[in-house]
């Protein structure tokens, strides 16, 4: 008959509370006797607490950051035959500071484990015995794994992320390139540190950005557009548009001008086929617009930009950026872009090199417009100049076309009346 049993912290060889630094199981997991449940850490050592029973985890009573002592409840387990095994001591990983009296040694840890742990400890890597075991089973070198746990500790999640990145062709080795992996460094040796996990968005976009950066030969073309008259028009219309609850920023005009330029130069609105032998030209203009959110960068897509008015675009931009920041975008809303724009113009900067949002073949970076002296008919006149940075895939687009695209875009921005002719 099954029964519910509370699993408690065993004798850890000290009276003071220690930190829970990793919870290795979740409700619903099936565990065998001796499977590690949580990892504890004192000032001097870390240790896994193994399961004294086989069963299914019902609920977890601790979380990372909690402090526990001997007899604190860790979790409840439903077991079929709750034959109590003699208390299994926590398995210790000695750290640099460990003294012989610190914590109870790992009675059941095999000698090979201890030898391996000593070797990596000497290299200042921090990982629980369970994580070390997992890395050994997968034949991974802990030194290549990025540590995100407290005090520079490599967690089980770090090992999983590393394997995931390797399977996608990224990770420590650099997408099949002969690049030396970054060493794992224990930064606490240089001063106080704290560690925060990356947000889910950052982990996802990071992997994509890395892939795009190393796999696409980027060239960035810089240019600037005189938007003095565009800005005068925008200021003129701004308050009236605001009465309709809309915000008229330079970006919506830039989107229209980009759409018109893409119509003239459709190669910028294409994707390279998967085998790299042909171009897929898109007969729609869907623009990905990078939005800065507290959780990281997201790129929602504004569809059919060429068919929408500036006011439609202002409304849609406000809606998607608001929903992006509230994590309310649906996955299809972030798919299908044919070209992207990353605007840092509301923040500042004079130029930057945006990373292409594959499978697009180009992305436009927009920086902050500023007043500059421009030489005109024998004299310097103040003009509002908008810096543009176009990154393109050099496998698809030649340098001359990169320069032509910018020239055309500048022409549209300098006299937006042309946009009505497109
Ligand atoms: N030059 C000068 N001023 C500019 C400008 C530019 N290029 N672009 C915007 N501004 C002004 C706007 O007019 C507005 O001022 P007013 O209220 O006085 O008109 C102010 O800057 C703020 O604009 P905004 O940023 O709120 O609006 P936007 O339409 O320009 O941009 C959005 C919307 C969602 C793109 C933006 O908020 C954003 O998230 N940008 C960051 C994108 C990003 O992170 N890119 C990097 C990706 S790579 O890591």
CSV table of C-alpha atoms and ligand atoms in Angstrom, one decimal:
chain,number,residue,atom,x,y,z
A,1,UNK,CA,0.0,0.0,0.0
A,2,UNK,CA,1.3,3.4,-0.8
A,3,UNK,CA,2.0,5.9,1.9
A,4,UNK,CA,3.2,9.5,2.1
A,5,UNK,CA,6.5,10.1,3.8
A,6,UNK,CA,8.2,13.3,4.7
A,7,UNK,CA,11.8,13.3,3.8
A,8,UNK,CA,13.9,15.4,6.1
A,9,UNK,CA,17.5,16.8,6.2
A,10,UNK,CA,19.7,14.1,7.6
A,11,UNK,CA,22.6,14.7,10.0
A,12,UNK,CA,24.8,17.2,8.2
A,13,UNK,CA,27.5,17.3,10.9
A,14,UNK,CA,26.7,20.9,12.1
A,15,UNK,CA,24.0,22.6,14.1
A,16,UNK,CA,23.8,25.9,12.3
A,17,UNK,CA,21.4,26.3,9.3
A,18,UNK,CA,22.8,25.9,5.8
A,19,UNK,CA,21.6,27.3,2.5
A,20,UNK,CA,19.5,25.3,-0.1
A,21,UNK,CA,21.4,26.1,-3.3
A,22,UNK,CA,19.7,23.8,-5.7
A,23,UNK,CA,16.5,21.8,-5.8
A,24,UNK,CA,17.1,18.8,-8.0
A,25,UNK,CA,13.6,17.3,-8.2
A,26,UNK,CA,10.0,18.6,-8.7
A,27,UNK,CA,6.6,17.4,-7.8
A,28,UNK,CA,5.7,14.4,-10.0
A,29,UNK,CA,9.3,13.2,-10.4
A,30,UNK,CA,10.0,9.5,-9.7
A,31,UNK,CA,13.1,9.0,-7.5
A,32,UNK,CA,15.1,6.0,-6.6
A,33,UNK,CA,16.9,5.4,-3.3
A,34,UNK,CA,20.0,7.5,-3.2
A,35,UNK,CA,18.9,9.9,-6.0
A,36,UNK,CA,20.0,13.4,-5.0
A,37,UNK,CA,17.1,15.6,-3.9
A,38,UNK,CA,18.6,19.0,-3.0
A,39,UNK,CA,22.0,20.5,-2.6
A,40,UNK,CA,23.0,22.3,0.5
A,41,UNK,CA,25.9,24.7,1.1
A,42,UNK,CA,27.6,25.9,4.3
A,43,UNK,CA,30.5,28.3,4.5
A,44,UNK,CA,32.8,25.4,3.9
A,45,UNK,CA,31.2,22.7,1.8
A,46,UNK,CA,28.3,21.7,-0.4
A,47,UNK,CA,26.5,18.5,-0.2
A,48,UNK,CA,23.7,16.6,-2.0
A,49,UNK,CA,20.9,15.1,0.2
A,50,UNK,CA,20.0,11.7,-1.3
A,51,UNK,CA,16.6,10.2,-1.1
A,52,UNK,CA,16.2,7.5,1.6
A,53,UNK,CA,13.2,6.0,-0.2
A,54,UNK,CA,12.1,5.2,-3.7
A,55,UNK,CA,8.8,6.9,-4.7
A,56,UNK,CA,7.1,9.8,-6.4
A,57,UNK,CA,7.6,13.3,-5.2
A,58,UNK,CA,4.3,14.8,-4.0
A,59,UNK,CA,5.3,18.3,-2.9
A,60,UNK,CA,8.5,20.2,-2.2
A,61,UNK,CA,8.8,22.1,1.0
A,62,UNK,CA,12.0,24.1,0.2
A,63,UNK,CA,13.2,26.4,-2.4
A,64,UNK,CA,16.6,27.8,-3.5
A,65,UNK,CA,17.7,30.4,-0.9
A,66,UNK,CA,15.9,28.7,2.1
A,67,UNK,CA,18.0,27.8,5.2
A,68,UNK,CA,17.6,24.4,6.6
A,69,UNK,CA,19.0,22.3,9.5
A,70,UNK,CA,19.0,18.6,10.4
A,71,UNK,CA,15.3,17.4,10.5
A,72,UNK,CA,13.9,20.3,8.3
A,73,UNK,CA,11.3,18.8,5.9
A,74,UNK,CA,12.5,18.7,2.3
A,75,UNK,CA,9.6,17.1,0.5
A,76,UNK,CA,6.9,14.5,0.7
A,77,UNK,CA,7.1,11.3,-1.2
A,78,UNK,CA,4.5,8.7,-2.0
A,79,UNK,CA,6.1,5.3,-1.7
A,80,UNK,CA,4.9,1.8,-2.3
A,81,UNK,CA,6.9,0.0,0.4
A,82,UNK,CA,8.3,2.5,2.8
A,83,UNK,CA,11.1,0.4,4.2
A,84,UNK,CA,13.3,2.9,6.0
A,85,UNK,CA,16.9,2.7,5.0
A,86,UNK,CA,19.6,3.7,7.4
A,87,UNK,CA,20.0,7.5,7.2
A,88,UNK,CA,22.0,8.3,4.2
A,89,UNK,CA,24.4,11.0,4.9
A,90,UNK,CA,24.6,14.1,2.7
A,91,UNK,CA,27.3,13.8,0.0
A,92,UNK,CA,29.9,16.4,0.4
A,93,UNK,CA,31.8,18.4,-2.2
A,94,UNK,CA,34.8,19.9,-0.5
A,95,UNK,CA,35.5,23.5,-1.4
A,96,UNK,CA,38.8,25.3,-1.1
A,97,UNK,CA,38.1,26.4,2.5
A,98,UNK,CA,37.0,22.9,3.7
A,99,UNK,CA,38.6,21.7,6.9
A,100,UNK,CA,38.6,18.1,8.1
A,101,UNK,CA,36.1,18.8,10.8
A,102,UNK,CA,33.6,20.7,8.6
A,103,UNK,CA,30.9,18.4,7.4
A,104,UNK,CA,30.2,14.8,7.5
A,105,UNK,CA,32.1,13.1,4.5
A,106,UNK,CA,30.2,11.3,1.8
A,107,UNK,CA,30.2,7.8,3.2
A,108,UNK,CA,28.7,6.2,0.1
A,109,UNK,CA,30.5,8.3,-2.5
A,110,UNK,CA,32.8,6.1,-4.7
A,111,UNK,CA,36.5,6.8,-4.7
A,112,UNK,CA,36.5,7.8,-8.3
A,113,UNK,CA,34.0,10.6,-7.6
A,114,UNK,CA,36.2,12.0,-4.8
A,115,UNK,CA,39.3,12.0,-7.0
A,116,UNK,CA,37.4,13.8,-9.8
A,117,UNK,CA,35.9,16.3,-7.4
A,118,UNK,CA,39.3,17.1,-5.9
A,119,UNK,CA,40.7,17.7,-9.4
A,120,UNK,CA,38.0,20.1,-10.5
A,121,UNK,CA,37.9,21.8,-7.1
A,122,UNK,CA,41.5,22.6,-7.6
A,123,UNK,CA,40.5,24.5,-10.7
A,124,UNK,CA,38.0,26.5,-8.6
A,125,UNK,CA,34.9,25.0,-10.3
A,126,UNK,CA,31.8,24.8,-8.1
A,127,UNK,CA,29.2,22.2,-8.7
A,128,UNK,CA,27.3,19.8,-6.6
A,129,UNK,CA,28.2,16.1,-6.7
A,130,UNK,CA,25.0,15.4,-8.6
A,131,UNK,CA,25.9,18.0,-11.3
A,132,UNK,CA,29.4,16.5,-11.5
A,133,UNK,CA,28.0,13.1,-11.9
A,134,UNK,CA,25.6,14.3,-14.7
A,135,UNK,CA,28.5,16.0,-16.5
A,136,UNK,CA,30.6,12.8,-16.2
A,137,UNK,CA,27.8,10.7,-17.5
A,138,UNK,CA,27.5,13.0,-20.5
A,139,UNK,CA,31.2,13.2,-20.9
A,140,UNK,CA,31.2,17.0,-20.5
A,141,UNK,CA,34.0,19.2,-19.4
A,142,UNK,CA,32.7,21.3,-16.5
A,143,UNK,CA,35.2,24.0,-17.4
A,144,UNK,CA,33.3,24.7,-20.6
A,145,UNK,CA,29.9,25.2,-18.9
A,146,UNK,CA,28.7,28.7,-18.1
A,147,UNK,CA,27.9,28.9,-14.3
A,148,UNK,CA,24.7,30.8,-13.3
A,149,UNK,CA,24.2,29.5,-9.8
A,150,UNK,CA,24.9,31.3,-6.6
A,151,UNK,CA,28.6,32.1,-6.1
A,152,UNK,CA,29.5,31.0,-9.6
A,153,UNK,CA,28.1,27.5,-9.1
A,154,UNK,CA,27.3,25.3,-12.1
A,155,UNK,CA,23.7,24.0,-11.8
A,156,UNK,CA,21.9,21.1,-13.4
A,157,UNK,CA,20.1,23.7,-15.5
A,158,UNK,CA,23.5,25.1,-16.7
A,159,UNK,CA,24.5,21.6,-17.8
A,160,UNK,CA,21.1,21.2,-19.7
A,161,UNK,CA,21.5,24.6,-21.4
A,162,UNK,CA,25.0,23.7,-22.4
A,163,UNK,CA,23.9,20.4,-24.0
A,164,UNK,CA,21.0,22.2,-25.7
A,165,UNK,CA,23.3,24.9,-27.1
A,166,UNK,CA,25.7,22.2,-28.4
A,167,UNK,CA,22.9,20.3,-30.0
A,168,UNK,CA,21.8,23.5,-31.8
A,169,UNK,CA,25.4,24.0,-33.1
A,170,UNK,CA,26.3,26.8,-30.6
A,171,UNK,CA,27.6,26.5,-27.1
A,172,UNK,CA,31.1,26.6,-25.8
A,173,UNK,CA,32.7,25.5,-29.1
A,174,UNK,CA,31.3,28.2,-31.4
A,175,UNK,CA,29.1,26.5,-34.0
A,176,UNK,CA,31.6,24.1,-35.3
A,177,UNK,CA,34.3,26.8,-35.6
A,178,UNK,CA,37.7,26.0,-34.2
A,179,UNK,CA,37.3,28.6,-31.4
A,180,UNK,CA,38.7,27.9,-27.9
A,181,UNK,CA,35.9,27.8,-25.4
A,182,UNK,CA,35.7,30.6,-22.9
A,183,UNK,CA,37.2,29.4,-19.6
A,184,UNK,CA,34.8,29.0,-16.6
A,185,UNK,CA,36.1,31.6,-14.1
A,186,UNK,CA,35.3,31.8,-10.5
A,187,UNK,CA,34.9,35.6,-10.3
A,188,UNK,CA,34.5,35.6,-6.5
A,189,UNK,CA,38.3,35.2,-6.3
A,190,UNK,CA,38.5,38.9,-7.5
A,191,UNK,CA,35.8,40.4,-5.3
A,192,UNK,CA,32.2,40.1,-4.1
A,193,UNK,CA,29.8,38.8,-6.7
A,194,UNK,CA,26.2,37.9,-7.1
A,195,UNK,CA,24.6,35.8,-9.8
A,196,UNK,CA,21.2,36.2,-11.4
A,197,UNK,CA,19.7,33.7,-13.9
A,198,UNK,CA,19.1,35.0,-17.4
A,199,UNK,CA,15.4,35.6,-18.3
A,200,UNK,CA,13.8,33.0,-20.6
A,201,UNK,CA,13.6,35.7,-23.3
A,202,UNK,CA,17.3,36.4,-23.0
A,203,UNK,CA,18.2,32.7,-23.2
A,204,UNK,CA,16.2,32.3,-26.3
A,205,UNK,CA,17.2,35.5,-28.1
A,206,UNK,CA,20.8,35.0,-27.0
A,207,UNK,CA,21.0,31.6,-28.7
A,208,UNK,CA,19.5,33.1,-31.9
A,209,UNK,CA,21.7,36.2,-31.9
A,210,UNK,CA,24.8,34.1,-31.4
A,211,UNK,CA,23.8,31.8,-34.3
A,212,UNK,CA,23.0,34.7,-36.6
A,213,UNK,CA,26.2,36.6,-35.7
A,214,UNK,CA,28.5,33.7,-36.3
A,215,UNK,CA,26.7,32.1,-39.3
A,216,UNK,CA,25.9,35.3,-41.4
A,217,UNK,CA,28.7,37.4,-42.9
A,218,UNK,CA,27.5,40.9,-41.8
A,219,UNK,CA,28.4,44.2,-43.4
A,220,UNK,CA,27.1,47.4,-41.8
A,221,UNK,CA,26.6,50.5,-44.1
A,222,UNK,CA,26.2,53.8,-42.3
A,223,UNK,CA,24.4,56.9,-43.7
A,224,UNK,CA,22.4,59.8,-42.4
A,225,UNK,CA,19.2,61.5,-43.5
A,226,UNK,CA,18.3,65.1,-43.2
A,227,UNK,CA,14.9,64.9,-41.5
A,228,UNK,CA,14.5,68.6,-40.8
A,229,UNK,CA,11.3,68.9,-42.9
A,230,UNK,CA,10.0,65.5,-41.7
A,231,UNK,CA,10.4,66.6,-38.1
A,232,UNK,CA,8.7,70.0,-38.8
A,233,UNK,CA,5.7,68.1,-40.3
A,234,UNK,CA,5.7,65.6,-37.3
A,235,UNK,CA,5.7,68.5,-34.8
A,236,UNK,CA,2.9,70.2,-36.7
A,237,UNK,CA,0.7,67.0,-36.7
A,238,UNK,CA,1.8,65.7,-33.3
A,239,UNK,CA,-0.8,67.3,-31.0
A,240,UNK,CA,-3.7,66.6,-33.3
A,241,UNK,CA,-2.6,62.9,-33.5
A,242,UNK,CA,-2.3,62.8,-29.7
A,243,UNK,CA,-6.0,63.9,-29.4
A,244,UNK,CA,-6.7,60.5,-31.1
A,245,UNK,CA,-4.7,58.8,-28.4
A,246,UNK,CA,-1.8,58.1,-30.7
A,247,UNK,CA,1.9,58.9,-30.6
A,248,UNK,CA,3.6,60.1,-33.8
A,249,UNK,CA,7.3,59.2,-33.5
A,250,UNK,CA,9.9,59.3,-36.4
A,251,UNK,CA,9.8,55.5,-36.4
A,252,UNK,CA,6.4,55.2,-38.2
A,253,UNK,CA,7.7,57.4,-41.0
A,254,UNK,CA,10.9,55.4,-41.2
A,255,UNK,CA,8.8,52.2,-41.4
A,256,UNK,CA,6.9,53.7,-44.4
A,257,UNK,CA,10.1,54.8,-46.1
A,258,UNK,CA,11.7,51.4,-45.5
A,259,UNK,CA,8.6,49.7,-47.1
A,260,UNK,CA,8.9,52.0,-50.1
A,261,UNK,CA,12.6,51.3,-50.4
A,262,UNK,CA,12.0,47.5,-50.1
A,263,UNK,CA,9.6,47.7,-53.0
A,264,UNK,CA,12.3,49.3,-55.2
A,265,UNK,CA,15.0,46.9,-54.0
A,266,UNK,CA,13.2,43.5,-53.3
A,267,UNK,CA,16.5,41.6,-52.7
A,268,UNK,CA,16.5,43.2,-49.2
A,269,UNK,CA,13.0,41.7,-48.7
A,270,UNK,CA,14.2,38.1,-49.3
A,271,UNK,CA,15.6,35.0,-47.5
A,272,UNK,CA,18.3,32.7,-48.6
A,273,UNK,CA,16.9,29.1,-49.2
A,274,UNK,CA,18.0,26.5,-46.6
A,275,UNK,CA,20.5,24.9,-49.0
A,276,UNK,CA,21.9,28.4,-49.9
A,277,UNK,CA,21.4,28.0,-53.6
A,278,UNK,CA,18.4,30.3,-54.2
A,279,UNK,CA,16.7,33.4,-53.0
A,280,UNK,CA,13.1,33.4,-51.7
A,281,UNK,CA,11.7,36.8,-52.7
A,282,UNK,CA,8.7,37.9,-50.6
A,283,UNK,CA,5.8,39.7,-52.1
A,284,UNK,CA,4.7,41.1,-48.8
A,285,UNK,CA,6.4,43.6,-46.5
A,286,UNK,CA,6.2,42.5,-42.9
A,287,UNK,CA,8.6,44.5,-40.6
A,288,UNK,CA,10.0,43.1,-37.4
A,289,UNK,CA,10.4,45.9,-34.9
A,290,UNK,CA,12.8,45.3,-32.0
A,291,UNK,CA,11.2,46.2,-28.7
A,292,UNK,CA,13.1,46.7,-25.5
A,293,UNK,CA,11.3,45.1,-22.6
A,294,UNK,CA,12.3,44.6,-18.9
A,295,UNK,CA,12.8,40.9,-19.7
A,296,UNK,CA,14.9,41.4,-22.8
A,297,UNK,CA,14.6,42.0,-26.5
A,298,UNK,CA,11.5,40.9,-28.5
A,299,UNK,CA,10.8,41.4,-32.2
A,300,UNK,CA,7.1,41.6,-33.0
A,301,UNK,CA,6.1,41.8,-36.6
A,302,UNK,CA,4.0,44.6,-38.2
A,303,UNK,CA,2.4,43.1,-41.3
A,304,UNK,CA,1.8,44.7,-44.7
A,305,UNK,CA,3.5,48.0,-43.7
A,306,UNK,CA,3.3,49.2,-47.3
A,307,UNK,CA,-0.6,49.0,-47.2
A,308,UNK,CA,-1.0,50.8,-43.9
A,309,UNK,CA,-1.2,54.5,-43.1
A,310,UNK,CA,1.2,56.3,-40.8
A,311,UNK,CA,-1.6,56.6,-38.2
A,312,UNK,CA,-2.5,52.8,-38.5
A,313,UNK,CA,1.2,52.1,-38.0
A,314,UNK,CA,1.4,54.4,-34.9
A,315,UNK,CA,-1.6,52.6,-33.4
A,316,UNK,CA,-0.2,49.2,-34.1
A,317,UNK,CA,3.3,50.0,-32.9
A,318,UNK,CA,1.8,51.4,-29.6
A,319,UNK,CA,-0.2,48.2,-29.2
A,320,UNK,CA,2.5,45.7,-29.9
A,321,UNK,CA,5.2,47.4,-27.9
A,322,UNK,CA,2.8,47.7,-24.9
A,323,UNK,CA,1.9,44.0,-25.2
A,324,UNK,CA,5.5,43.0,-25.7
A,325,UNK,CA,6.4,44.7,-22.4
A,326,UNK,CA,3.5,42.9,-20.7
A,327,UNK,CA,4.5,39.5,-22.1
A,328,UNK,CA,1.1,39.4,-23.9
A,329,UNK,CA,2.4,38.7,-27.5
A,330,UNK,CA,1.5,35.4,-29.1
A,331,UNK,CA,4.2,33.5,-30.9
A,332,UNK,CA,2.7,34.0,-34.4
A,333,UNK,CA,2.9,37.8,-33.8
A,334,UNK,CA,6.7,37.4,-33.7
A,335,UNK,CA,7.0,35.3,-36.9
A,336,UNK,CA,7.1,36.1,-40.6
A,337,UNK,CA,9.2,39.2,-40.8
A,338,UNK,CA,10.8,40.0,-44.1
A,339,UNK,CA,13.0,42.8,-42.9
A,340,UNK,CA,13.6,44.3,-39.4
A,341,UNK,CA,14.2,47.6,-37.8
A,342,UNK,CA,15.9,48.2,-34.5
A,343,UNK,CA,15.4,51.8,-33.3
A,344,UNK,CA,17.5,53.2,-30.4
A,345,UNK,CA,16.6,56.7,-31.5
A,346,UNK,CA,14.5,57.3,-28.3
A,347,UNK,CA,17.5,56.6,-26.2
A,348,UNK,CA,20.6,57.9,-28.0
A,349,UNK,CA,23.8,57.0,-29.8
A,350,UNK,CA,25.3,57.9,-33.1
A,351,UNK,CA,25.5,54.5,-34.8
A,352,UNK,CA,25.5,50.8,-34.0
A,353,UNK,CA,25.9,47.5,-35.8
A,354,UNK,CA,22.6,45.6,-35.6
A,355,UNK,CA,22.6,41.8,-35.9
A,356,UNK,CA,20.5,40.4,-38.8
A,357,UNK,CA,17.3,38.8,-37.6
A,358,UNK,CA,17.5,35.6,-39.7
A,359,UNK,CA,16.0,34.5,-42.0
A,360,UNK,CA,15.8,38.2,-43.0
A,361,UNK,CA,18.8,39.3,-45.0
A,362,UNK,CA,19.0,42.8,-43.6
A,363,UNK,CA,18.2,45.0,-40.6
A,364,UNK,CA,18.1,48.8,-40.2
A,365,UNK,CA,19.5,50.3,-37.1
A,366,UNK,CA,18.2,53.8,-36.3
A,367,UNK,CA,20.0,56.1,-33.8
A,368,UNK,CA,19.1,59.5,-32.3
A,369,UNK,CA,18.6,62.4,-34.7
A,370,UNK,CA,20.6,65.5,-33.7
A,371,UNK,CA,21.2,69.0,-35.0
A,372,UNK,CA,24.3,69.3,-37.1
A,373,UNK,CA,26.0,72.0,-39.2
A,374,UNK,CA,25.5,71.1,-42.8
A,375,UNK,CA,27.3,73.0,-45.6
A,376,UNK,CA,24.7,74.4,-48.0
A,377,UNK,CA,25.2,77.0,-50.7
A,378,UNK,CA,28.4,78.4,-49.2
A,379,UNK,CA,27.3,78.4,-45.6
A,380,UNK,CA,26.7,76.1,-42.7
A,381,UNK,CA,23.1,75.6,-41.7
A,382,UNK,CA,21.7,73.7,-38.8
A,383,UNK,CA,19.9,70.5,-40.0
A,384,UNK,CA,18.3,67.6,-38.1
A,385,UNK,CA,20.3,64.6,-39.1
A,386,UNK,CA,19.1,61.0,-38.5
A,387,UNK,CA,21.9,58.3,-38.3
A,388,UNK,CA,21.1,55.0,-40.1
A,389,UNK,CA,23.0,51.7,-39.8
A,390,UNK,CA,22.1,49.0,-42.3
A,391,UNK,CA,23.5,45.5,-41.6
A,392,UNK,CA,23.1,43.1,-44.5
A,393,UNK,CA,24.0,39.5,-45.4
A,394,UNK,CA,26.9,39.8,-47.8
A,395,UNK,CA,26.2,36.4,-49.3
A,396,UNK,CA,23.0,37.9,-50.7
A,397,UNK,CA,23.7,41.6,-51.0
A,398,UNK,CA,26.6,43.4,-52.5
A,399,UNK,CA,28.2,46.4,-51.0
A,400,UNK,CA,27.1,48.6,-53.8
A,401,UNK,CA,23.4,47.6,-53.2
A,402,UNK,CA,23.9,48.2,-49.5
A,403,UNK,CA,24.9,51.8,-50.3
A,404,UNK,CA,22.1,52.2,-52.9
A,405,UNK,CA,19.5,51.0,-50.4
A,406,UNK,CA,20.6,53.6,-47.9
A,407,UNK,CA,20.7,56.4,-50.5
A,408,UNK,CA,17.1,55.6,-51.6
A,409,UNK,CA,15.9,55.4,-48.0
A,410,UNK,CA,17.6,58.8,-47.3
A,411,UNK,CA,15.8,60.3,-50.3
A,412,UNK,CA,12.4,59.2,-49.1
A,413,UNK,CA,13.1,60.4,-45.5
A,414,UNK,CA,14.3,63.8,-46.8
A,415,UNK,CA,11.2,64.4,-48.8
A,416,UNK,CA,8.3,62.2,-47.5
A,417,UNK,CA,6.1,63.5,-50.3
A,418,UNK,CA,7.7,60.9,-52.6
A,419,UNK,CA,6.2,58.2,-50.4
A,420,UNK,CA,2.7,58.9,-51.8
A,421,UNK,CA,4.1,58.1,-55.3
A,422,UNK,CA,5.2,54.6,-54.4
B,1,LIG,N1,15.7,60.5,-33.1
B,1,LIG,C1,15.3,61.4,-32.2
B,1,LIG,N2,14.3,61.2,-31.4
B,1,LIG,C2,13.6,60.0,-31.5
B,1,LIG,C3,14.0,59.1,-32.5
B,1,LIG,C4,15.1,59.3,-33.3
B,1,LIG,N3,15.6,58.4,-34.2
B,1,LIG,N4,13.2,58.0,-32.3
B,1,LIG,C5,12.3,58.3,-31.3
B,1,LIG,N5,12.6,59.5,-30.9
B,1,LIG,C6,11.9,60.2,-29.8
B,1,LIG,C7,10.4,60.1,-30.0
B,1,LIG,O1,9.9,61.1,-30.9
B,1,LIG,C8,9.9,60.3,-28.6
B,1,LIG,O2,10.0,61.6,-28.2
B,1,LIG,P1,8.6,62.6,-28.2
B,1,LIG,O3,7.7,61.9,-27.2
B,1,LIG,O4,9.1,63.9,-27.8
B,1,LIG,O5,8.1,62.6,-29.6
B,1,LIG,C9,11.0,59.6,-27.8
B,1,LIG,O6,12.2,59.6,-28.6
B,1,LIG,C10,10.7,58.2,-27.3
B,1,LIG,O7,10.3,57.4,-28.4
B,1,LIG,P2,9.9,55.9,-28.2
B,1,LIG,O8,11.1,55.0,-28.1
B,1,LIG,O9,8.9,55.8,-27.1
B,1,LIG,O10,9.1,55.5,-29.5
B,1,LIG,P3,9.6,54.9,-30.9
B,1,LIG,O11,8.4,54.9,-31.7
B,1,LIG,O12,10.7,55.6,-31.4
B,1,LIG,O13,10.0,53.4,-30.6
B,1,LIG,C11,10.0,51.2,-29.8
B,1,LIG,C12,9.2,52.4,-30.2
B,1,LIG,C13,9.1,50.1,-29.3
B,1,LIG,C14,10.8,50.7,-31.0
B,1,LIG,C15,11.0,51.6,-28.7
B,1,LIG,O14,10.3,52.0,-27.5
B,1,LIG,C16,12.0,50.5,-28.3
B,1,LIG,O15,11.7,49.6,-27.5
B,1,LIG,N6,13.3,50.7,-28.7
B,1,LIG,C17,14.4,49.9,-28.4
B,1,LIG,C18,14.7,48.8,-29.4
B,1,LIG,C19,15.9,48.0,-29.1
B,1,LIG,O16,16.2,47.7,-27.9
B,1,LIG,N7,16.8,47.8,-30.1
B,1,LIG,C20,18.0,47.2,-29.9
B,1,LIG,C21,18.0,45.8,-30.4
B,1,LIG,S1,19.5,45.0,-30.4
B,1,LIG,O17,19.8,44.7,-28.9
